[in-house]
PDB file of C-alpha atoms in Angstrom:
ATOM      1  CA  MET D1136      23.621  -7.741 -20.075  1.00  0.00           C
ATOM      2  CA  THR D1137      20.345  -9.423 -18.222  1.00  0.00           C
ATOM      3  CA  SER D1138      17.747  -8.317 -19.443  1.00  0.00           C
ATOM      4  CA  VAL D1139      14.501  -7.485 -17.701  1.00  0.00           C
ATOM      5  CA  LEU D1140      10.917  -6.472 -18.985  1.00  0.00           C
ATOM      6  CA  LEU D1141       8.436  -3.702 -16.884  1.00  0.00           C
ATOM      7  CA  VAL D1142       4.985  -4.482 -17.099  1.00  0.00           C
ATOM      8  CA  GLU D1143       3.318  -1.583 -14.977  1.00  0.00           C
ATOM      9  CA  ASP D1144       0.711   0.895 -17.110  1.00  0.00           C
ATOM     10  CA  GLU D1145       1.034   3.941 -14.801  1.00  0.00           C
ATOM     11  CA  PRO D1146       3.779   5.885 -16.328  1.00  0.00           C
ATOM     12  CA  ASP D1147       5.242   7.834 -12.834  1.00  0.00           C
ATOM     13  CA  VAL D1148       5.838   4.489 -10.884  1.00  0.00           C
ATOM     14  CA  ALA D1149       7.707   2.769 -14.647  1.00  0.00           C
ATOM     15  CA  GLU D1150       9.409   5.349 -15.076  1.00  0.00           C
ATOM     16  CA  LEU D1151      11.176   5.094 -10.776  1.00  0.00           C
ATOM     17  CA  VAL D1152      10.963   1.592 -11.660  1.00  0.00           C
ATOM     18  CA  GLU D1153      13.118   1.496 -14.816  1.00  0.00           C
ATOM     19  CA  GLU D1154      15.823   4.058 -13.318  1.00  0.00           C
ATOM     20  CA  ALA D1155      16.138   1.176 -10.513  1.00  0.00           C
ATOM     21  CA  LEU D1156      16.341  -1.498 -11.939  1.00  0.00           C
ATOM     22  CA  VAL D1157      18.571   0.511 -14.729  1.00  0.00           C
ATOM     23  CA  ASP D1158      20.950   1.210 -11.963  1.00  0.00           C
ATOM     24  CA  ALA D1159      21.152  -1.983 -10.999  1.00  0.00           C
ATOM     25  CA  GLY D1160      22.658  -3.501 -13.974  1.00  0.00           C
ATOM     26  CA  PHE D1161      19.510  -4.869 -15.173  1.00  0.00           C
ATOM     27  CA  ASP D1162      19.197  -3.937 -19.249  1.00  0.00           C
ATOM     28  CA  VAL D1163      15.209  -3.039 -19.059  1.00  0.00           C
ATOM     29  CA  THR D1164      12.147  -2.681 -22.306  1.00  0.00           C
ATOM     30  CA  VAL D1165       9.431  -1.211 -20.269  1.00  0.00           C
ATOM     31  CA  ALA D1166       6.055  -1.812 -21.399  1.00  0.00           C
ATOM     32  CA  ASN D1167       3.133   0.050 -21.063  1.00  0.00           C
ATOM     33  CA  GLY D1168       0.306  -2.748 -20.484  1.00  0.00           C
ATOM     34  CA  ASP D1169      -0.483  -6.054 -21.413  1.00  0.00           C
ATOM     35  CA  LEU D1170       0.020  -5.564 -25.652  1.00  0.00           C
ATOM     36  CA  GLN D1171       3.386  -4.025 -25.722  1.00  0.00           C
ATOM     37  CA  ALA D1172       3.824  -6.885 -23.360  1.00  0.00           C
ATOM     38  CA  PHE D1173       3.194  -9.473 -25.458  1.00  0.00           C
ATOM     39  CA  ARG D1174       4.793  -8.253 -28.417  1.00  0.00           C
ATOM     40  CA  ALA D1175       7.915  -7.637 -25.902  1.00  0.00           C
ATOM     41  CA  LEU D1176       7.642 -11.084 -25.444  1.00  0.00           C
ATOM     42  CA  ASP D1177       7.443 -12.021 -28.992  1.00  0.00           C
ATOM     43  CA  GLU D1178      10.965 -10.203 -29.048  1.00  0.00           C
ATOM     44  CA  PRO D1179      13.887 -12.707 -29.958  1.00  0.00           C
ATOM     45  CA  ARG D1180      15.714 -11.111 -26.986  1.00  0.00           C
ATOM     46  CA  SER D1181      15.799 -13.821 -23.889  1.00  0.00           C
ATOM     47  CA  PHE D1182      14.121 -12.179 -20.809  1.00  0.00           C
ATOM     48  CA  ALA D1183      15.591 -12.718 -17.084  1.00  0.00           C
ATOM     49  CA  ALA D1184      13.165 -11.664 -15.630  1.00  0.00           C
ATOM     50  CA  ILE D1185       9.178 -10.375 -15.767  1.00  0.00           C
ATOM     51  CA  VAL D1186       7.988  -6.673 -13.060  1.00  0.00           C
ATOM     52  CA  THR D1187       4.170  -7.193 -14.123  1.00  0.00           C
ATOM     53  CA  ASP D1188       2.182  -3.973 -12.121  1.00  0.00           C
ATOM     54  CA  ILE D1189      -1.297  -7.277 -11.506  1.00  0.00           C
ATOM     55  CA  ASN D1190      -3.862  -4.224 -12.478  1.00  0.00           C
ATOM     56  CA  LEU D1191      -2.666  -2.966 -15.415  1.00  0.00           C
ATOM     57  CA  GLY D1192      -6.567  -1.487 -16.503  1.00  0.00           C
ATOM     58  CA  VAL D1193      -7.613  -2.877 -19.708  1.00  0.00           C
ATOM     59  CA  GLY D1194      -6.982  -6.034 -20.354  1.00  0.00           C
ATOM     60  CA  VAL D1195      -5.705  -9.287 -19.056  1.00  0.00           C
ATOM     61  CA  THR D1196      -3.617  -8.660 -16.043  1.00  0.00           C
ATOM     62  CA  GLY D1197       0.271  -9.362 -14.353  1.00  0.00           C
ATOM     63  CA  PHE D1198      -1.073 -12.730 -13.685  1.00  0.00           C
ATOM     64  CA  ASP D1199      -2.049 -13.516 -17.214  1.00  0.00           C
ATOM     65  CA  VAL D1200       1.187 -11.593 -19.083  1.00  0.00           C
ATOM     66  CA  ALA D1201       3.870 -13.776 -16.531  1.00  0.00           C
ATOM     67  CA  ARG D1202       1.707 -16.664 -16.780  1.00  0.00           C
ATOM     68  CA  GLU D1203       2.549 -16.082 -20.682  1.00  0.00           C
ATOM     69  CA  ALA D1204       5.403 -15.983 -20.448  1.00  0.00           C
ATOM     70  CA  ARG D1205       6.862 -19.226 -18.198  1.00  0.00           C
ATOM     71  CA  ARG D1206       4.947 -20.078 -21.298  1.00  0.00           C
ATOM     72  CA  ARG D1207       6.909 -18.884 -23.018  1.00  0.00           C
ATOM     73  CA  ASN D1208      10.013 -19.196 -20.660  1.00  0.00           C
ATOM     74  CA  CYS D1209       9.883 -21.436 -18.536  1.00  0.00           C
ATOM     75  CA  GLU D1210      13.085 -20.560 -16.275  1.00  0.00           C
ATOM     76  CA  ILE D1211      12.098 -16.145 -16.406  1.00  0.00           C
ATOM     77  CA  LYS D1212      11.347 -15.221 -13.299  1.00  0.00           C
ATOM     78  CA  VAL D1213       8.534 -13.421 -11.301  1.00  0.00           C
ATOM     79  CA  VAL D1214       8.113 -10.658  -9.637  1.00  0.00           C
ATOM     80  CA  TYR D1215       4.336  -8.697  -9.469  1.00  0.00           C
ATOM     81  CA  ILE D1216       3.932  -5.386  -7.475  1.00  0.00           C
ATOM     82  CA  THR D1217       0.691  -4.399  -6.726  1.00  0.00           C
ATOM     83  CA  GLY D1218      -1.057  -1.423  -4.607  1.00  0.00           C
ATOM     84  CA  HIS D1219      -4.272  -3.950  -3.832  1.00  0.00           C
ATOM     85  CA  ALA D1220      -4.410  -7.556  -1.852  1.00  0.00           C
ATOM     86  CA  ALA D1221      -3.964  -9.633  -3.967  1.00  0.00           C
ATOM     87  CA  HIS D1222      -3.704 -14.182  -3.890  1.00  0.00           C
ATOM     88  CA  LEU D1223      -0.565 -15.047  -5.540  1.00  0.00           C
ATOM     89  CA  SER D1224      -1.244 -18.151  -4.639  1.00  0.00           C
ATOM     90  CA  LYS D1225      -4.772 -18.731  -6.195  1.00  0.00           C
ATOM     91  CA  PHE D1226      -3.979 -16.405  -9.759  1.00  0.00           C
ATOM     92  CA  GLY D1227       0.066 -15.905  -9.160  1.00  0.00           C
ATOM     93  CA  VAL D1228       2.765 -17.960 -10.498  1.00  0.00           C
ATOM     94  CA  GLU D1229       4.619 -20.578  -8.500  1.00  0.00           C
ATOM     95  CA  ASP D1230       7.666 -19.143  -6.401  1.00  0.00           C
ATOM     96  CA  ALA D1231       7.161 -15.287  -7.591  1.00  0.00           C
ATOM     97  CA  LEU D1232       7.925 -12.157  -5.601  1.00  0.00           C
ATOM     98  CA  MET D1233       5.872 -10.282  -4.660  1.00  0.00           C
ATOM     99  CA  PHE D1234       5.729  -6.552  -3.192  1.00  0.00           C
ATOM    100  CA  PRO D1235       3.167  -3.851  -2.141  1.00  0.00           C
ATOM    101  CA  LYS D1236       3.275  -0.471  -3.457  1.00  0.00           C
ATOM    102  CA  PRO D1237       3.649   1.705  -1.859  1.00  0.00           C
ATOM    103  CA  PHE D1238       7.225  -0.100  -2.252  1.00  0.00           C
ATOM    104  CA  ASP D1239      11.052   1.022  -2.244  1.00  0.00           C
ATOM    105  CA  VAL D1240      12.593   0.804  -5.568  1.00  0.00           C
ATOM    106  CA  SER D1241      15.951   0.016  -3.973  1.00  0.00           C
ATOM    107  CA  GLU D1242      14.793  -2.964  -2.833  1.00  0.00           C
ATOM    108  CA  LEU D1243      12.638  -4.066  -5.429  1.00  0.00           C
ATOM    109  CA  ALA D1244      15.674  -4.400  -7.632  1.00  0.00           C
ATOM    110  CA  ASP D1245      17.664  -5.372  -5.148  1.00  0.00           C
ATOM    111  CA  GLN D1246      15.692  -8.620  -4.904  1.00  0.00           C
ATOM    112  CA  VAL D1247      15.513  -9.218  -8.787  1.00  0.00           C
ATOM    113  CA  ARG D1248      19.472  -9.271  -8.648  1.00  0.00           C
ATOM    114  CA  MET D1249      18.952 -11.786  -5.722  1.00  0.00           C
ATOM    115  CA  LEU D1250      16.768 -13.477  -7.057  1.00  0.00           C
ATOM    116  CA  ILE D1251      18.279 -14.274 -10.270  1.00  0.00           C
ATOM    117  CA  GLY D1252      21.937 -13.910  -9.411  1.00  0.00           C
ATOM    118  CA  HIS D1253      22.665 -11.088 -11.249  1.00  0.00           C
TER     119      HIS D1253
END
């Protein structure tokens, strides 16, 4: 089963996105912030994609988490979700998708599936 790391600090949003990704056939690991995300990336499992909120509250941003994920695995696909306008080209990793909140979680799951060829 294809693994996806979901990094989202809002529990309600995390639950909705996780459910949509699971329904789309993904094995989802949820991290509620940067520290949990970095711990998940330390695990021996390989994630095909990371879906991360940009504003993670305290700590680093989703941009930082995605850059670290790409440093560890240059093949990982990245999808950013955000409630604020962001300058993806300035801070984000290349070839990433951006979903502004609110978004349709089914559409997000479909885009992740297409992005990784699942």
